[in-house]
């Protein structure tokens, strides 16, 4: 947790990492790279399936 000084909303979003460029950067970092060197490298993508009932 951090405290933020009051400012224009655009500046506050950017400082908190909630502006569009910061979000794109976070999403890009979470996606697997197209340049994977080996097939056994760990992926950041998780496959989620529902359990049978």
PDB file of N, CA and C in Angstrom:
ATOM      1  N   UNK A   1       0.824  -1.174   0.000  1.00  0.00           N
ATOM      2  CA  UNK A   1       0.000   0.000   0.000  1.00  0.00           C
ATOM      3  C   UNK A   1       0.875   1.247   0.000  1.00  0.00           C
ATOM      4  N   UNK A   2       0.472   2.182  -0.789  1.00  0.00           N
ATOM      5  CA  UNK A   2       1.177   3.462  -0.812  1.00  0.00           C
ATOM      6  C   UNK A   2       0.156   4.587  -0.787  1.00  0.00           C
ATOM      7  N   UNK A   3       0.602   5.731  -0.317  1.00  0.00           N
ATOM      8  CA  UNK A   3      -0.238   6.915  -0.324  1.00  0.00           C
ATOM      9  C   UNK A   3       0.092   7.744  -1.552  1.00  0.00           C
ATOM     10  N   UNK A   4      -0.953   8.322  -2.119  1.00  0.00           N
ATOM     11  CA  UNK A   4      -0.780   9.170  -3.297  1.00  0.00           C
ATOM     12  C   UNK A   4      -1.214  10.580  -2.972  1.00  0.00           C
ATOM     13  N   UNK A   5      -0.447  11.539  -3.466  1.00  0.00           N
ATOM     14  CA  UNK A   5      -0.867  12.926  -3.344  1.00  0.00           C
ATOM     15  C   UNK A   5      -1.987  13.185  -4.340  1.00  0.00           C
ATOM     16  N   UNK A   6      -2.858  14.106  -3.991  1.00  0.00           N
ATOM     17  CA  UNK A   6      -3.932  14.468  -4.913  1.00  0.00           C
ATOM     18  C   UNK A   6      -3.331  15.176  -6.115  1.00  0.00           C
ATOM     19  N   UNK A   7      -3.868  14.841  -7.272  1.00  0.00           N
ATOM     20  CA  UNK A   7      -3.395  15.438  -8.514  1.00  0.00           C
ATOM     21  C   UNK A   7      -4.476  15.237  -9.556  1.00  0.00           C
ATOM     22  N   UNK A   8      -4.165  15.551 -10.783  1.00  0.00           N
ATOM     23  CA  UNK A   8      -5.108  15.287 -11.867  1.00  0.00           C
ATOM     24  C   UNK A   8      -5.294  13.775 -11.973  1.00  0.00           C
ATOM     25  N   UNK A   9      -6.501  13.320 -12.302  1.00  0.00           N
ATOM     26  CA  UNK A   9      -6.745  11.876 -12.387  1.00  0.00           C
ATOM     27  C   UNK A   9      -5.763  11.151 -13.312  1.00  0.00           C
ATOM     28  N   UNK A  10      -5.409  11.768 -14.434  1.00  0.00           N
ATOM     29  CA  UNK A  10      -4.496  11.114 -15.377  1.00  0.00           C
ATOM     30  C   UNK A  10      -3.148  10.817 -14.716  1.00  0.00           C
ATOM     31  N   UNK A  11      -2.649  11.775 -13.935  1.00  0.00           N
ATOM     32  CA  UNK A  11      -1.364  11.590 -13.268  1.00  0.00           C
ATOM     33  C   UNK A  11      -1.464  10.549 -12.158  1.00  0.00           C
ATOM     34  N   UNK A  12      -2.595  10.526 -11.458  1.00  0.00           N
ATOM     35  CA  UNK A  12      -2.770   9.547 -10.383  1.00  0.00           C
ATOM     36  C   UNK A  12      -2.867   8.130 -10.951  1.00  0.00           C
ATOM     37  N   UNK A  13      -3.585   7.962 -12.054  1.00  0.00           N
ATOM     38  CA  UNK A  13      -3.677   6.648 -12.689  1.00  0.00           C
ATOM     39  C   UNK A  13      -2.309   6.177 -13.161  1.00  0.00           C
ATOM     40  N   UNK A  14      -1.546   7.075 -13.761  1.00  0.00           N
ATOM     41  CA  UNK A  14      -0.218   6.708 -14.256  1.00  0.00           C
ATOM     42  C   UNK A  14       0.694   6.303 -13.102  1.00  0.00           C
ATOM     43  N   UNK A  15       0.654   7.048 -12.009  1.00  0.00           N
ATOM     44  CA  UNK A  15       1.497   6.737 -10.859  1.00  0.00           C
ATOM     45  C   UNK A  15       1.123   5.388 -10.250  1.00  0.00           C
ATOM     46  N   UNK A  16      -0.162   5.053 -10.269  1.00  0.00           N
ATOM     47  CA  UNK A  16      -0.633   3.785  -9.710  1.00  0.00           C
ATOM     48  C   UNK A  16      -0.475   2.628 -10.692  1.00  0.00           C
ATOM     49  N   UNK A  17      -0.083   2.907 -11.941  1.00  0.00           N
ATOM     50  CA  UNK A  17       0.047   1.858 -12.942  1.00  0.00           C
ATOM     51  C   UNK A  17      -1.281   1.425 -13.523  1.00  0.00           C
ATOM     52  N   UNK A  18      -2.262   2.302 -13.467  1.00  0.00           N
ATOM     53  CA  UNK A  18      -3.600   1.972 -13.959  1.00  0.00           C
ATOM     54  C   UNK A  18      -3.965   2.725 -15.229  1.00  0.00           C
ATOM     55  N   UNK A  19      -2.987   3.320 -15.890  1.00  0.00           N
ATOM     56  CA  UNK A  19      -3.255   3.975 -17.162  1.00  0.00           C
ATOM     57  C   UNK A  19      -3.065   2.947 -18.283  1.00  0.00           C
ATOM     58  N   UNK A  20      -3.515   3.291 -19.474  1.00  0.00           N
ATOM     59  CA  UNK A  20      -3.486   2.343 -20.593  1.00  0.00           C
ATOM     60  C   UNK A  20      -2.091   1.802 -20.893  1.00  0.00           C
ATOM     61  N   UNK A  21      -1.044   2.622 -20.987  1.00  0.00           N
ATOM     62  CA  UNK A  21       0.278   2.061 -21.278  1.00  0.00           C
ATOM     63  C   UNK A  21       0.767   1.075 -20.207  1.00  0.00           C
ATOM     64  N   UNK A  22       0.464   1.355 -18.946  1.00  0.00           N
ATOM     65  CA  UNK A  22       0.883   0.448 -17.872  1.00  0.00           C
ATOM     66  C   UNK A  22       0.133  -0.875 -17.944  1.00  0.00           C
ATOM     67  N   UNK A  23      -1.142  -0.817 -18.271  1.00  0.00           N
ATOM     68  CA  UNK A  23      -1.938  -2.040 -18.386  1.00  0.00           C
ATOM     69  C   UNK A  23      -1.449  -2.878 -19.561  1.00  0.00           C
ATOM     70  N   UNK A  24      -1.184  -2.244 -20.695  1.00  0.00           N
ATOM     71  CA  UNK A  24      -0.669  -2.966 -21.865  1.00  0.00           C
ATOM     72  C   UNK A  24       0.664  -3.623 -21.530  1.00  0.00           C
ATOM     73  N   UNK A  25       1.522  -2.914 -20.815  1.00  0.00           N
ATOM     74  CA  UNK A  25       2.823  -3.456 -20.424  1.00  0.00           C
ATOM     75  C   UNK A  25       2.658  -4.688 -19.524  1.00  0.00           C
ATOM     76  N   UNK A  26       1.732  -4.629 -18.574  1.00  0.00           N
ATOM     77  CA  UNK A  26       1.501  -5.753 -17.667  1.00  0.00           C
ATOM     78  C   UNK A  26       0.941  -6.962 -18.411  1.00  0.00           C
ATOM     79  N   UNK A  27       0.003  -6.724 -19.318  1.00  0.00           N
ATOM     80  CA  UNK A  27      -0.591  -7.825 -20.095  1.00  0.00           C
ATOM     81  C   UNK A  27       0.450  -8.453 -21.008  1.00  0.00           C
ATOM     82  N   UNK A  28       1.249  -7.631 -21.672  1.00  0.00           N
ATOM     83  CA  UNK A  28       2.293  -8.139 -22.558  1.00  0.00           C
ATOM     84  C   UNK A  28       3.304  -8.974 -21.787  1.00  0.00           C
ATOM     85  N   UNK A  29       3.642  -8.545 -20.580  1.00  0.00           N
ATOM     86  CA  UNK A  29       4.598  -9.299 -19.757  1.00  0.00           C
ATOM     87  C   UNK A  29       4.019 -10.627 -19.301  1.00  0.00           C
ATOM     88  N   UNK A  30       2.701 -10.705 -19.148  1.00  0.00           N
ATOM     89  CA  UNK A  30       2.068 -11.936 -18.668  1.00  0.00           C
ATOM     90  C   UNK A  30       1.869 -12.971 -19.772  1.00  0.00           C
ATOM     91  N   UNK A  31       1.850 -12.536 -21.019  1.00  0.00           N
ATOM     92  CA  UNK A  31       1.630 -13.459 -22.130  1.00  0.00           C
ATOM     93  C   UNK A  31       2.925 -14.185 -22.486  1.00  0.00           C
ATOM     94  N   UNK A  32       2.805 -15.415 -22.987  1.00  0.00           N
ATOM     95  CA  UNK A  32       4.015 -16.135 -23.387  1.00  0.00           C
ATOM     96  C   UNK A  32       4.684 -15.460 -24.580  1.00  0.00           C
ATOM     97  N   UNK A  33       5.968 -15.562 -24.637  1.00  0.00           N
ATOM     98  CA  UNK A  33       6.740 -14.954 -25.710  1.00  0.00           C
ATOM     99  C   UNK A  33       6.670 -15.808 -26.969  1.00  0.00           C
ATOM    100  N   UNK A  34       6.642 -15.162 -28.135  1.00  0.00           N
ATOM    101  CA  UNK A  34       6.673 -15.883 -29.408  1.00  0.00           C
ATOM    102  C   UNK A  34       8.059 -16.448 -29.672  1.00  0.00           C
ATOM    103  N   UNK A  35       9.044 -15.971 -28.936  1.00  0.00           N
ATOM    104  CA  UNK A  35      10.420 -16.368 -29.168  1.00  0.00           C
ATOM    105  C   UNK A  35      10.888 -17.410 -28.154  1.00  0.00           C
ATOM    106  N   UNK A  36      10.007 -18.319 -27.774  1.00  0.00           N
ATOM    107  CA  UNK A  36      10.366 -19.356 -26.803  1.00  0.00           C
ATOM    108  C   UNK A  36      11.477 -20.221 -27.394  1.00  0.00           C
ATOM    109  N   UNK A  37      12.538 -20.403 -26.615  1.00  0.00           N
ATOM    110  CA  UNK A  37      13.690 -21.147 -27.116  1.00  0.00           C
ATOM    111  C   UNK A  37      13.478 -22.657 -27.041  1.00  0.00           C
ATOM    112  N   UNK A  38      12.802 -23.108 -26.000  1.00  0.00           N
ATOM    113  CA  UNK A  38      12.557 -24.545 -25.867  1.00  0.00           C
ATOM    114  C   UNK A  38      11.089 -24.777 -25.568  1.00  0.00           C
ATOM    115  N   UNK A  39      10.618 -25.949 -25.893  1.00  0.00           N
ATOM    116  CA  UNK A  39       9.213 -26.271 -25.698  1.00  0.00           C
ATOM    117  C   UNK A  39       8.879 -26.489 -24.228  1.00  0.00           C
ATOM    118  N   UNK A  40       9.872 -26.786 -23.403  1.00  0.00           N
ATOM    119  CA  UNK A  40       9.584 -27.090 -22.004  1.00  0.00           C
ATOM    120  C   UNK A  40       9.689 -25.862 -21.094  1.00  0.00           C
ATOM    121  N   UNK A  41       9.767 -24.657 -21.645  1.00  0.00           N
ATOM    122  CA  UNK A  41       9.800 -23.455 -20.821  1.00  0.00           C
ATOM    123  C   UNK A  41       8.434 -23.238 -20.186  1.00  0.00           C
ATOM    124  N   UNK A  42       8.448 -22.735 -18.970  1.00  0.00           N
ATOM    125  CA  UNK A  42       7.195 -22.485 -18.259  1.00  0.00           C
ATOM    126  C   UNK A  42       6.433 -21.347 -18.927  1.00  0.00           C
ATOM    127  N   UNK A  43       5.129 -21.482 -18.969  1.00  0.00           N
ATOM    128  CA  UNK A  43       4.271 -20.463 -19.554  1.00  0.00           C
ATOM    129  C   UNK A  43       3.563 -19.699 -18.447  1.00  0.00           C
ATOM    130  N   UNK A  44       3.272 -18.434 -18.687  1.00  0.00           N
ATOM    131  CA  UNK A  44       2.526 -17.634 -17.729  1.00  0.00           C
ATOM    132  C   UNK A  44       1.025 -17.790 -17.909  1.00  0.00           C
ATOM    133  N   UNK A  45       0.593 -18.517 -18.918  1.00  0.00           N
ATOM    134  CA  UNK A  45      -0.822 -18.692 -19.197  1.00  0.00           C
ATOM    135  C   UNK A  45      -1.303 -19.953 -18.496  1.00  0.00           C
ATOM    136  N   UNK A  46      -2.427 -19.846 -17.812  1.00  0.00           N
ATOM    137  CA  UNK A  46      -2.975 -20.966 -17.066  1.00  0.00           C
ATOM    138  C   UNK A  46      -4.216 -21.458 -17.784  1.00  0.00           C
ATOM    139  N   UNK A  47      -4.344 -22.773 -17.929  1.00  0.00           N
ATOM    140  CA  UNK A  47      -5.521 -23.377 -18.532  1.00  0.00           C
ATOM    141  C   UNK A  47      -6.485 -23.731 -17.402  1.00  0.00           C
ATOM    142  N   UNK A  48      -7.667 -23.142 -17.434  1.00  0.00           N
ATOM    143  CA  UNK A  48      -8.635 -23.367 -16.374  1.00  0.00           C
ATOM    144  C   UNK A  48      -9.808 -24.137 -16.951  1.00  0.00           C
ATOM    145  N   UNK A  49     -10.104 -25.285 -16.325  1.00  0.00           N
ATOM    146  CA  UNK A  49     -11.247 -26.090 -16.751  1.00  0.00           C
ATOM    147  C   UNK A  49     -12.183 -26.262 -15.559  1.00  0.00           C
ATOM    148  N   UNK A  50     -13.456 -26.389 -15.855  1.00  0.00           N
ATOM    149  CA  UNK A  50     -14.425 -26.656 -14.788  1.00  0.00           C
ATOM    150  C   UNK A  50     -14.358 -28.120 -14.391  1.00  0.00           C
ATOM    151  N   UNK A  51     -14.510 -28.363 -13.115  1.00  0.00           N
ATOM    152  CA  UNK A  51     -14.559 -29.746 -12.647  1.00  0.00           C
ATOM    153  C   UNK A  51     -15.916 -30.338 -12.991  1.00  0.00           C
ATOM    154  N   UNK A  52     -15.970 -31.605 -13.360  1.00  0.00           N
ATOM    155  CA  UNK A  52     -17.269 -32.227 -13.599  1.00  0.00           C
ATOM    156  C   UNK A  52     -18.056 -32.319 -12.298  1.00  0.00           C
ATOM    157  N   UNK A  53     -19.340 -32.166 -12.412  1.00  0.00           N
ATOM    158  CA  UNK A  53     -20.204 -32.242 -11.210  1.00  0.00           C
ATOM    159  C   UNK A  53     -20.750 -33.605 -11.017  1.00  0.00           C
TER     160      UNK A  53
END
